[in-house]
Short mmCIF file of C-alpha atoms and ligand atoms in Angstrom, two decimals:
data_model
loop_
_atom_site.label_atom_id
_atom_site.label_comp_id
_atom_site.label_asym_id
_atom_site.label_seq_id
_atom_site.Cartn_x
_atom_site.Cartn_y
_atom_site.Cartn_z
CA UNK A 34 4.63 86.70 98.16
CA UNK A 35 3.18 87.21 94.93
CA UNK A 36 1.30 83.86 93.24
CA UNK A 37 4.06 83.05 91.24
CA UNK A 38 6.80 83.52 93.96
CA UNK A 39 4.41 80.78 95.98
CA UNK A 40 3.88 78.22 93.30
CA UNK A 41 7.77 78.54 92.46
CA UNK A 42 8.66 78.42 96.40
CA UNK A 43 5.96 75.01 96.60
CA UNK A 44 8.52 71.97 96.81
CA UNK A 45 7.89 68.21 97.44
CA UNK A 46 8.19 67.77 101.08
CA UNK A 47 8.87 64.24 102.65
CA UNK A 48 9.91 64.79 105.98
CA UNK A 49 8.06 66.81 108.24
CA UNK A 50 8.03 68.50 111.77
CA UNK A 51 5.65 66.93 114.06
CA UNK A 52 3.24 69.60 114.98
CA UNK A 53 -0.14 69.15 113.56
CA UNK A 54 -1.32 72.58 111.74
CA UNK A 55 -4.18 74.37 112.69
CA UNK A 56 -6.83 72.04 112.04
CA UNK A 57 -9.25 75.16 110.01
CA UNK A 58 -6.64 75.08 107.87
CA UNK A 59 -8.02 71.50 106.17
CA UNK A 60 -11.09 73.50 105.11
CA UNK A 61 -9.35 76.52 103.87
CA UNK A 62 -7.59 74.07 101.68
CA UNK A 63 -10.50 71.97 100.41
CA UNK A 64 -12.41 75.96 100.22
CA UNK A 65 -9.56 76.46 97.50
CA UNK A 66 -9.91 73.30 95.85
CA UNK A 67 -13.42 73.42 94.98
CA UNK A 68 -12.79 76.52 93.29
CA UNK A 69 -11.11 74.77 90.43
CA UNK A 70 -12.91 74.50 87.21
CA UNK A 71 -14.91 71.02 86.16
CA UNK A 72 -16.82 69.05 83.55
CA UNK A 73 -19.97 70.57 82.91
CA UNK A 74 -19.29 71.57 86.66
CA UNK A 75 -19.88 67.94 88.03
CA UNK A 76 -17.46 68.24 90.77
CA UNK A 77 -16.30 64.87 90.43
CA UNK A 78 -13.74 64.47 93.18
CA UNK A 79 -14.12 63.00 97.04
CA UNK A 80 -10.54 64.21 99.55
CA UNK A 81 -10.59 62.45 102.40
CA UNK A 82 -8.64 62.77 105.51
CA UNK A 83 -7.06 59.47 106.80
CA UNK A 84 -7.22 60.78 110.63
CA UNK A 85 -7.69 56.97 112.36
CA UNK A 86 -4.65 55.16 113.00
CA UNK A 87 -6.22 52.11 112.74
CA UNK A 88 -6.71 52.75 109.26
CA UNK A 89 -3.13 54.20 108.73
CA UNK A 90 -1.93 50.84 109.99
CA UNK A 91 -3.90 48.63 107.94
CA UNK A 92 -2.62 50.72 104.71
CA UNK A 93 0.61 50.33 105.94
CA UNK A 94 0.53 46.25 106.43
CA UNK A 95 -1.06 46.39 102.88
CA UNK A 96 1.53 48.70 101.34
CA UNK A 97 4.28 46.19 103.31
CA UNK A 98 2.58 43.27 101.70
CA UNK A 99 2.50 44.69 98.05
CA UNK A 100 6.01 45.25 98.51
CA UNK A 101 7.15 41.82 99.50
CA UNK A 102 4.71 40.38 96.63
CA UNK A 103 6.48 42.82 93.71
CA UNK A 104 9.92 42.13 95.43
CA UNK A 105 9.10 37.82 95.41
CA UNK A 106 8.13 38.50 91.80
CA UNK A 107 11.30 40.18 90.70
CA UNK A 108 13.62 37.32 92.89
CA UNK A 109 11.64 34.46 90.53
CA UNK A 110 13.02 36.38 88.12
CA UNK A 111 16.73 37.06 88.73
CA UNK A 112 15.70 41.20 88.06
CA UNK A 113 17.97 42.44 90.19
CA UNK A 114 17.68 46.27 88.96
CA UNK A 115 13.38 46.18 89.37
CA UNK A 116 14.27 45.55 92.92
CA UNK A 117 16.24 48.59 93.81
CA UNK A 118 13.51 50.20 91.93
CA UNK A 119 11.04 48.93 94.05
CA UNK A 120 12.55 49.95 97.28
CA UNK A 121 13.18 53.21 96.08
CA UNK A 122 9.93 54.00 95.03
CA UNK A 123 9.38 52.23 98.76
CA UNK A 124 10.66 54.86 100.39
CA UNK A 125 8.80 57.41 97.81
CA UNK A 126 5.78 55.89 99.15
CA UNK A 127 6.33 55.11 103.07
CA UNK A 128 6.72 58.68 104.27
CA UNK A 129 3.34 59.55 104.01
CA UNK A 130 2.40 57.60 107.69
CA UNK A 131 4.79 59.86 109.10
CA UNK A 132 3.26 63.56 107.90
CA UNK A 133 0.94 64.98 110.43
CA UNK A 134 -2.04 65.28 107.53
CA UNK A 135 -2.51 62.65 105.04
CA UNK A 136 -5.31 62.80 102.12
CA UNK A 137 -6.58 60.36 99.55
CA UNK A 138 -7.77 62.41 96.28
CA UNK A 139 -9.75 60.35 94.31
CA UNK A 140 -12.78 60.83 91.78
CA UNK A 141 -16.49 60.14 92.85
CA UNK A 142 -19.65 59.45 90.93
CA UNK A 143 -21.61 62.38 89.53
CA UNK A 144 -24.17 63.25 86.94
CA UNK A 145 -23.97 61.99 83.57
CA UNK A 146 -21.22 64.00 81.31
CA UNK A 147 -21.21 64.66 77.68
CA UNK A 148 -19.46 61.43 76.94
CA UNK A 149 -22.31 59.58 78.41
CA UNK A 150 -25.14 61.61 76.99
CA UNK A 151 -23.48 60.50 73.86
CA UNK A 152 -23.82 57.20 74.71
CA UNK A 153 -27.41 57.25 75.86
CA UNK A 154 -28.46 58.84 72.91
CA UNK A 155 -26.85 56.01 70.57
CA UNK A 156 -24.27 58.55 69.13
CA UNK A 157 -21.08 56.44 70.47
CA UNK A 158 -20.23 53.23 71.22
CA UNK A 159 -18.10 54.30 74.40
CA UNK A 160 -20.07 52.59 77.12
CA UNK A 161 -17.76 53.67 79.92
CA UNK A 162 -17.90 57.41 81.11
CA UNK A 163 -14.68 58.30 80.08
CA UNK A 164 -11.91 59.03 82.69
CA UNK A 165 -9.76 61.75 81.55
CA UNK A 166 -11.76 64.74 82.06
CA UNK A 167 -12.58 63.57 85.68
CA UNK A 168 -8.62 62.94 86.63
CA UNK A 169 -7.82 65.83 85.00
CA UNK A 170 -10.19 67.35 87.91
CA UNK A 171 -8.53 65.68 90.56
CA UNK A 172 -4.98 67.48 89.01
CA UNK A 173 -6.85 70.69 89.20
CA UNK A 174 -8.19 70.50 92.83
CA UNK A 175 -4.60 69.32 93.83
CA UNK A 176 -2.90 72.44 92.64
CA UNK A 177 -5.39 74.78 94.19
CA UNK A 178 -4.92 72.79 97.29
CA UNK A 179 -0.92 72.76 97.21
CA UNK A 180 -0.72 76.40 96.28
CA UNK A 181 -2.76 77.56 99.29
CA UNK A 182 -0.55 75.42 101.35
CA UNK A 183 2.53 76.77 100.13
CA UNK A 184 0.97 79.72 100.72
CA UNK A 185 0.16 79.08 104.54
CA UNK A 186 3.92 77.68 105.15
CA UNK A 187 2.73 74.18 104.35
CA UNK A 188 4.87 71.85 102.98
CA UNK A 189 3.00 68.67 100.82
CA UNK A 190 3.55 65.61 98.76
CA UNK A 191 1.69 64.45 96.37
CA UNK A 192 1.92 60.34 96.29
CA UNK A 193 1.24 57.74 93.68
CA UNK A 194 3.84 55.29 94.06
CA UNK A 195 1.29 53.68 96.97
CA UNK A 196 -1.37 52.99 94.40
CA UNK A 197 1.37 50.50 93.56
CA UNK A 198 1.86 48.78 96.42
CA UNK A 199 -1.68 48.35 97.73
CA UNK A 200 -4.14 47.56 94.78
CA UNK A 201 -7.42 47.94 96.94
CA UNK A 202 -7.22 51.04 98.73
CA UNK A 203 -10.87 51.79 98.58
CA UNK A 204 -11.45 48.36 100.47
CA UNK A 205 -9.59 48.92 103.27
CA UNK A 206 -10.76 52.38 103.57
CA UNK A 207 -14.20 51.13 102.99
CA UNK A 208 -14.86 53.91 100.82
CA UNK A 209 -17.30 52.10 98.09
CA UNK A 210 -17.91 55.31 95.60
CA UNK A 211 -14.25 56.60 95.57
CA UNK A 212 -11.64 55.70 92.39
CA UNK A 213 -8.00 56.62 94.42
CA UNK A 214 -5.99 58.55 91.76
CA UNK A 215 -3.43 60.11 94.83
CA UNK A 216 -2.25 60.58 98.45
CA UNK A 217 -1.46 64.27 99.58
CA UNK A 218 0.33 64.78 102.57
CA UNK A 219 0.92 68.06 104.15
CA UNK A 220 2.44 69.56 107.43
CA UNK A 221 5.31 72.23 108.33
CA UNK A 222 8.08 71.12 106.55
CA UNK A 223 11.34 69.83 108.13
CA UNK A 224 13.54 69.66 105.10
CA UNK A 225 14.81 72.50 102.28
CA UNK A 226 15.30 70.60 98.97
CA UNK A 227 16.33 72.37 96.28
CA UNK A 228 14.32 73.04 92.95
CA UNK A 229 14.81 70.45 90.83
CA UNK A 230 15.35 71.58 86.89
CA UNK A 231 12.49 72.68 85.00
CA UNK A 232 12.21 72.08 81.07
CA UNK A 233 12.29 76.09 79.56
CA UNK A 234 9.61 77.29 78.46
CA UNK A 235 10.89 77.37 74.79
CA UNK A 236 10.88 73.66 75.40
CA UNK A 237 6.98 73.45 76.77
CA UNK A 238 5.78 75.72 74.40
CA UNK A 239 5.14 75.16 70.59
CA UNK A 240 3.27 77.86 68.51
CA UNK A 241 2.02 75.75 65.34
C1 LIG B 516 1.08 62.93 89.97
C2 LIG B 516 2.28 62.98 90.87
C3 LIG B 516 2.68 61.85 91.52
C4 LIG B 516 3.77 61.87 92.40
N1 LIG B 516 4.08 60.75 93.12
C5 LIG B 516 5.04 60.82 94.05
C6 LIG B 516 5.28 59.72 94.92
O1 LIG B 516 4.64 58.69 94.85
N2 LIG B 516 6.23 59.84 95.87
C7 LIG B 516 6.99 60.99 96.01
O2 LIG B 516 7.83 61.02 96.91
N3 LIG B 516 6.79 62.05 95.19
C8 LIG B 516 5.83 62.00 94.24
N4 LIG B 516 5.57 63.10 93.45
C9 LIG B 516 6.37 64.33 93.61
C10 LIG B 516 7.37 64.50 92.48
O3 LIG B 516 8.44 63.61 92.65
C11 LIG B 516 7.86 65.97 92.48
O4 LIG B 516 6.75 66.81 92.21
C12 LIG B 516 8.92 66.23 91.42
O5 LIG B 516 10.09 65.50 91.69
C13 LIG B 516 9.28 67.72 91.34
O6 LIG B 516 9.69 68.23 92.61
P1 LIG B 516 8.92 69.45 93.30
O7 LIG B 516 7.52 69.01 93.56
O8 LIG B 516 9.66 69.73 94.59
O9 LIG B 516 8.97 70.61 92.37
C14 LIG B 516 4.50 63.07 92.57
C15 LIG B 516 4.09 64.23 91.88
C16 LIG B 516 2.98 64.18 91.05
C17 LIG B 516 2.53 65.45 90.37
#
């Protein structure tokens, strides 16, 4: 397959076969995504592989809780319609205990970018490091790592309804210098969806 036959071929994969890939494969993945291009070449962004199943299971009684909270919210008040949503985007959320790789992608401290030289040297007011170019990161390093997986046979996911339902996953992952922007899960898919619609490229692309 040619690169764009594999990023068109990539789909959203939810349900999975239970064989565990080859584990080499997690570095051949993370090897592609630290290709991707950064601020100033900071590197801002931690993956992490949620392998213990104690952990798993403590995300899950946390993403069970948040549920039930946003759910008790909506009965108070009568909003019907928010609940379905809820439990749909439930479901959009849940699968990921069952893939045989799960990853939180989330953005790290690193050096001092041009927003905050800015800062130090009294040119802006901004006090805060500004966020964008650092997510932005995190959105590169994720397609790097889904097109080598698509690649390899791999289906993935990429999750942030669970950022949600469980406000404090660093906590319970006790990871103290990680901001969680996403869950990726991956594994050999069990399930063929069909490519949803794309907007034309007519439609994407202005020339001003
Ligand atoms: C930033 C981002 C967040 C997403 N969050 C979720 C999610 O929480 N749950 C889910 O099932 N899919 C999620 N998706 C997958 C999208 O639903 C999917 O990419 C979209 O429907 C297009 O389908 P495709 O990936 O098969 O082309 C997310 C995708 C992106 C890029």
């Amino acid at each position: 397959m040619d690169f764009k036959e594999i990023i068109a071929s990539r789909r959203s994969i939810r349900k999975y076969k239970p064989e565990n890939p080859p584990e080499e494969w997690v570095e051949e993945l993370v090897d592609c995504a630290r290709q991707a291009p950064s601020p100033s070449n900071r590197q801002p962004v931690g993956i992490v592989k949620i392998e213990s199943e104690e952990r798993k299971n403590a995300l899950h009684e946390a993403m069970v809780k948040g549920r039930d909270e946003l759910l008790d919210a909506c009965e108070k008040q009568g909003n019907k319609k928010m609940k379905n949503r809820i439990n749909v985007y439930y479901r959009y959320a849940d699968f990921m205990f069952s893939a045989p790789w799960l990853f939180l992608l989330g953005t790290v401290s690193s050096k001092p970018g041009f927003a905050e030289h800015l800062k130090q040297a009294g040119l802006t007011e901004d006090g805060n490091q500004e966020q964008a170019p650092d997510d932005i990161t995190v959105g590169l390093y994720l397609g790097n790592m889904l097109s080598k997986a698509a690649e390899l046979g791999l289906g993935t996911c990429v999750l942030t309804a669970p950022m949600k339902f469980i406000p404090n996953i660093s906590e319970i992952l006790g990871l103290s210098d990680m901001q969680p922007k996403c869950f990726l899960t991956a594994g050999y898919p069990d399930e063929d969806p069909k490519m949803p619609t794309r907007k034309p490229v007519e439609e994407i692309l202005e020339r001003i």
